[in-house]
mmCIF file of C-alpha atoms in Angstrom:
data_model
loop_
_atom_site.group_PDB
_atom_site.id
_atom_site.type_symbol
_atom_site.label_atom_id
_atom_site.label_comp_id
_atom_site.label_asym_id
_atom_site.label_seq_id
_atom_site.Cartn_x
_atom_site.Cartn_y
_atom_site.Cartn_z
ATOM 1 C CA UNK O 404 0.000 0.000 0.000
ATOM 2 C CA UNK O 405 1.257 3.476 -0.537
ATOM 3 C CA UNK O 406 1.472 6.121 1.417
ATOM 4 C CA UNK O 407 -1.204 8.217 -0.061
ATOM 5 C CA UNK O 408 -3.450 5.314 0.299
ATOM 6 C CA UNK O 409 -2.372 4.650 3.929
ATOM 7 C CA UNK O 410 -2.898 7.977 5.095
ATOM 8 C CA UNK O 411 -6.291 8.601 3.527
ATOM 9 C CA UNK O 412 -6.933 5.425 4.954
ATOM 10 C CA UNK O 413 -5.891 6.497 8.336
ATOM 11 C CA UNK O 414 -8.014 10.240 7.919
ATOM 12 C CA UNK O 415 -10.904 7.849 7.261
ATOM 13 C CA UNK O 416 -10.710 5.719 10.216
ATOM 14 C CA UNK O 417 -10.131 9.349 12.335
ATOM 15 C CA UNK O 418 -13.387 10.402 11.215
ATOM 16 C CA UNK O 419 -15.186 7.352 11.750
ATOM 17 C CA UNK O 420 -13.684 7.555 15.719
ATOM 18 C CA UNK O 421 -14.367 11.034 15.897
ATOM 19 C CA UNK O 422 -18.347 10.296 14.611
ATOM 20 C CA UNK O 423 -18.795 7.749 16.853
ATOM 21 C CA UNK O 424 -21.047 5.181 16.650
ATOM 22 C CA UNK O 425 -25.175 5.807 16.429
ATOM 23 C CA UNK O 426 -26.543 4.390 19.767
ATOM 24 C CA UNK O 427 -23.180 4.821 21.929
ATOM 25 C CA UNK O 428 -22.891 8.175 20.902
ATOM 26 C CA UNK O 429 -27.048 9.055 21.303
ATOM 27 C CA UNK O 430 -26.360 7.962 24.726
ATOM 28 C CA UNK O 431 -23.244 10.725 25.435
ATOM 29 C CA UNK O 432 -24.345 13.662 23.823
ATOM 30 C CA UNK O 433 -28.285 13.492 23.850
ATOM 31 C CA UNK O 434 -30.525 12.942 20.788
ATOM 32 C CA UNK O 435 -29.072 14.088 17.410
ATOM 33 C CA UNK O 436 -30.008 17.204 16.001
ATOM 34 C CA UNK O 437 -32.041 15.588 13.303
ATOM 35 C CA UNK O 438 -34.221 14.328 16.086
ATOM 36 C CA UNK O 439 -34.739 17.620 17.915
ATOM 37 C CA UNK O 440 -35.432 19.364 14.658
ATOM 38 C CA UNK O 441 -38.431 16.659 13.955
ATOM 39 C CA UNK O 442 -39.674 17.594 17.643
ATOM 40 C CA UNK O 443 -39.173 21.107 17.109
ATOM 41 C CA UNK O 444 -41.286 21.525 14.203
ATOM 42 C CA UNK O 445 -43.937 18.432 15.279
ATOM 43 C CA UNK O 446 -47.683 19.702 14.820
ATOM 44 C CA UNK O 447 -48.989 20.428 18.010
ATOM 45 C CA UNK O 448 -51.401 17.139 17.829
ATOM 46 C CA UNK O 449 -48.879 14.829 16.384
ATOM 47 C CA UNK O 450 -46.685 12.299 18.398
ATOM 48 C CA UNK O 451 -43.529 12.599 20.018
ATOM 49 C CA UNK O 452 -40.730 11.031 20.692
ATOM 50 C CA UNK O 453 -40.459 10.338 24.429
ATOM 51 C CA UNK O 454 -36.653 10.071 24.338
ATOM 52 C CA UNK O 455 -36.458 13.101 22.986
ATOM 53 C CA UNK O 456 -38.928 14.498 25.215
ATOM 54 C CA UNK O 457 -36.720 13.168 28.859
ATOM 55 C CA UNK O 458 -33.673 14.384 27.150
ATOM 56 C CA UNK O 459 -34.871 17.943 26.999
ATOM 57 C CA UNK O 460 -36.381 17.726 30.485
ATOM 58 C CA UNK O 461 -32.958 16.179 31.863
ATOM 59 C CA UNK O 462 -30.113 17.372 30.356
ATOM 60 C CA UNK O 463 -29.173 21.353 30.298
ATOM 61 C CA UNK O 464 -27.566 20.841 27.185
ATOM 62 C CA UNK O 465 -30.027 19.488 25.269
ATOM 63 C CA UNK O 466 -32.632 21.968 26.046
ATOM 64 C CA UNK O 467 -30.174 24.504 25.427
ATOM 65 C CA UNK O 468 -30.020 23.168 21.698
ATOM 66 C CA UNK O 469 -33.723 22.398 21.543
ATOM 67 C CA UNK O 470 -34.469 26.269 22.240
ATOM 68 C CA UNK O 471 -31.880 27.439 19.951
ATOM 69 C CA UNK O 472 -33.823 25.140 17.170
ATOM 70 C CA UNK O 473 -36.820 26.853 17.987
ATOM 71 C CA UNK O 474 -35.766 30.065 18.077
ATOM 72 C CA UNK O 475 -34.596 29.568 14.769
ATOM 73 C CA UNK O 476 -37.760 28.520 13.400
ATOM 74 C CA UNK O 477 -39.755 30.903 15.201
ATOM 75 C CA UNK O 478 -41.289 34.131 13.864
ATOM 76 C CA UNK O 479 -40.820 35.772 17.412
ATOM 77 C CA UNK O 480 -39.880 34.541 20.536
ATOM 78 C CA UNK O 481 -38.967 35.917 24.148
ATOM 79 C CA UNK O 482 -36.533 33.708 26.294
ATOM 80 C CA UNK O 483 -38.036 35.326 29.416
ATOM 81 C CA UNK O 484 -40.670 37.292 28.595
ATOM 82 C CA UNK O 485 -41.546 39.700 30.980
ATOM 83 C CA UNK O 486 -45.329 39.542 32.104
ATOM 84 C CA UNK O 487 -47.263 42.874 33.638
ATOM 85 C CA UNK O 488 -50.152 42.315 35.481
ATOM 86 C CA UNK O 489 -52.911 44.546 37.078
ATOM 87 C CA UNK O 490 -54.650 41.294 38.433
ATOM 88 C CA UNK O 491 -57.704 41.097 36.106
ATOM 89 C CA UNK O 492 -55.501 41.483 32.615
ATOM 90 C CA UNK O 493 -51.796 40.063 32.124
ATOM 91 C CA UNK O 494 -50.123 41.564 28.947
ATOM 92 C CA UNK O 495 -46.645 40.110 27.501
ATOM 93 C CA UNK O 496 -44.725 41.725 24.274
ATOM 94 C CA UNK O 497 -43.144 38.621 22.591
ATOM 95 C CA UNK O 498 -41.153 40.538 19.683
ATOM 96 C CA UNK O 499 -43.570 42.496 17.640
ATOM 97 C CA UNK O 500 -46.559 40.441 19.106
ATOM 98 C CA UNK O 501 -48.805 41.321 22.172
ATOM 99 C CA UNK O 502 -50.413 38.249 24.302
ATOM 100 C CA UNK O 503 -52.855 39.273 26.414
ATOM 101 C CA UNK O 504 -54.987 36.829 28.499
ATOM 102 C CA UNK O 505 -58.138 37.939 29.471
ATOM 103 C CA UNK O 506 -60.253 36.750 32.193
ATOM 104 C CA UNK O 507 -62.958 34.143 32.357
ATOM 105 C CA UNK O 508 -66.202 35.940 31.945
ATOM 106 C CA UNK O 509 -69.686 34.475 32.940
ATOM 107 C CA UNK O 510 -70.057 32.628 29.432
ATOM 108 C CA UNK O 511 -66.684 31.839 28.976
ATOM 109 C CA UNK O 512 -63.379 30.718 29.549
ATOM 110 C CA UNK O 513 -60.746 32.895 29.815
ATOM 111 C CA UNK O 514 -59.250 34.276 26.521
ATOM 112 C CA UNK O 515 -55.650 34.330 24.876
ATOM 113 C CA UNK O 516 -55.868 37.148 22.596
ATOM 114 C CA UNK O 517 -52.399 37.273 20.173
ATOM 115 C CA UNK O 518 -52.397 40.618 18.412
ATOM 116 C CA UNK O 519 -49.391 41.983 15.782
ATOM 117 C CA UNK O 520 -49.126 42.578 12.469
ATOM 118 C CA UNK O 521 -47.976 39.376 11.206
ATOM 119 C CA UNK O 522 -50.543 37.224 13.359
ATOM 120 C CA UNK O 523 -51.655 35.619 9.918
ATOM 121 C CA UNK O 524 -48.050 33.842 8.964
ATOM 122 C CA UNK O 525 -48.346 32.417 13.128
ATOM 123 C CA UNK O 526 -49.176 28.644 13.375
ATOM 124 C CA UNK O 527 -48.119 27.885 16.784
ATOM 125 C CA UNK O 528 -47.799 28.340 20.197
ATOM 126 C CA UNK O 529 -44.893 27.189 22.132
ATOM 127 C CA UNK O 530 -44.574 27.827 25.587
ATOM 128 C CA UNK O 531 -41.439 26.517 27.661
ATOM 129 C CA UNK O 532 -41.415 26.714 31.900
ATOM 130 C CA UNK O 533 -38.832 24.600 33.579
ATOM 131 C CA UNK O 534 -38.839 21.078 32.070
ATOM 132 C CA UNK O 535 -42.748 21.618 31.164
ATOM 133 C CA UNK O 536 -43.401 22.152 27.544
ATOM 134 C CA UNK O 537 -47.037 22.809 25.810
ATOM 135 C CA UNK O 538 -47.564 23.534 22.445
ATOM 136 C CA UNK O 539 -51.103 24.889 21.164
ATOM 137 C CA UNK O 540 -51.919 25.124 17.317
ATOM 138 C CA UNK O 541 -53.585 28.872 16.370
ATOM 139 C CA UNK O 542 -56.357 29.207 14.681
ATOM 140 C CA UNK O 543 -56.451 31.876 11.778
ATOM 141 C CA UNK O 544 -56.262 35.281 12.550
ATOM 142 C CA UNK O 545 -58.975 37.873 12.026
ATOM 143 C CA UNK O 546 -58.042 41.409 11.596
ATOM 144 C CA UNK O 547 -54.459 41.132 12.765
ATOM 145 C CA UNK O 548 -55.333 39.018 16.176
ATOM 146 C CA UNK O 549 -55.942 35.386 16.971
ATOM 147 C CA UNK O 550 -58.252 34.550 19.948
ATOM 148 C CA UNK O 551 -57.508 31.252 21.749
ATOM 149 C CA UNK O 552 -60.305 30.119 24.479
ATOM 150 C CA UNK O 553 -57.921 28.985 27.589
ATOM 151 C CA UNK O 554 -60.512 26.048 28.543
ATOM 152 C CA UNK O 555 -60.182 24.530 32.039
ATOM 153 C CA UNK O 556 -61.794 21.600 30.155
ATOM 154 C CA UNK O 557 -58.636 21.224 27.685
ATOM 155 C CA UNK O 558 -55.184 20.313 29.728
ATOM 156 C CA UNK O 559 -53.120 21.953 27.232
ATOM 157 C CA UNK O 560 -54.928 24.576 26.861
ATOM 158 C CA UNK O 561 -55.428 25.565 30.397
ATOM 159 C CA UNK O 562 -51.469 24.979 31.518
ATOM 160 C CA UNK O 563 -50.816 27.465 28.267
ATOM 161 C CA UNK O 564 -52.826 29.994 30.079
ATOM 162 C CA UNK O 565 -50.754 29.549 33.572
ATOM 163 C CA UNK O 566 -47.316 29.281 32.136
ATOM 164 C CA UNK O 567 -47.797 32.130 30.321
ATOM 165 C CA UNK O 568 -48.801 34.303 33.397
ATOM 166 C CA UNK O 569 -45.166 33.237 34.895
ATOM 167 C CA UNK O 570 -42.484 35.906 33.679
ATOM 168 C CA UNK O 571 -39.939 33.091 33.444
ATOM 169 C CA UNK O 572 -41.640 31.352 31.280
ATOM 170 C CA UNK O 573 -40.201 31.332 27.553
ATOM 171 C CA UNK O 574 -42.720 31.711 24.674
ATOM 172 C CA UNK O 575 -42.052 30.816 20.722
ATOM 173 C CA UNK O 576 -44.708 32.069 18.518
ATOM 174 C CA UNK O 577 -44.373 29.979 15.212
#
């Protein structure tokens, strides 16, 4: 063998070691961006993957990645939004956007209403708070604002409505 064959030979088996294999290497350094990217843009109804799902509850570093993926993707987003609150109204700016959450009335549930410009182009909801993580599809906006009933009945929807009442809780409009 020549030396020009040897040491392309040896630059190959480098990169193989520095890859790493599939599984052993899932298991060091979290799931691989391919899989966080399919979680990241999931519909909001869809399924998930669960190992995805403990790894961004479990390890720092993979949440730190999963948020960066999202914030990529996202239209606007506010890492910690900061809420304002009068007790009956809570208002949060989340880039150009305005969420407001309204209170439950006599007839009704309380009310997220999502108001900016660009509110047609929005999709999705995504709100992150510790190692919780909801995501809401939006329905289609009328006159610049989308209106999203916070339901008691509906899980998702009613955890939406209390994380986003916490100021530390991060918010990806998509």
């Amino acid at each position: 063998m020549s030396d020009e064959a040897r040491l392309l030979a040896e630059i190959h088996a480098a990169r193989a070691l520095m890859r790493g294999s599939g599984p052993a290497r899932e298991a060091e350094t979290g799931p691989s961006a391919a899989a966080l990217w399919a979680y990241a843009i999931r519909a909001a109804d869809g399924p998930v993957d669960l190992a995805v799902v403990r790894a961004i509850r479990t390890d720092p570093a993979t949440a730190r990645r999963y948020r960066a993926l999202l914030a990529g993707q996202a239209i606007a987003h506010a890492p910690l939004a900061v809420a304002a609150s009068d007790g009956a109204v809570t208002i949060r700016r989340v880039g150009a956007f305005t969420l407001e959450i309204l209170p439950a009335s006599e007839d009704g549930p309380p009310l997220l209403v999502l108001r900016g410009e660009e509110a047609r182009a929005l999709r999705a909801i995504e709100a992150l708070l510790g190692d919780e993580i909801v995501r809401l599809d939006l329905p289609q906006a009328l006159d610049d604002a989308i209106v999203v009933a916070l339901d008691p009945e509906v899980p998702e929807a009613a955890r939406l409505g209390a994380m986003l009442r916490d100021p530390a809780c991060a918010v990806f409009l998509l």
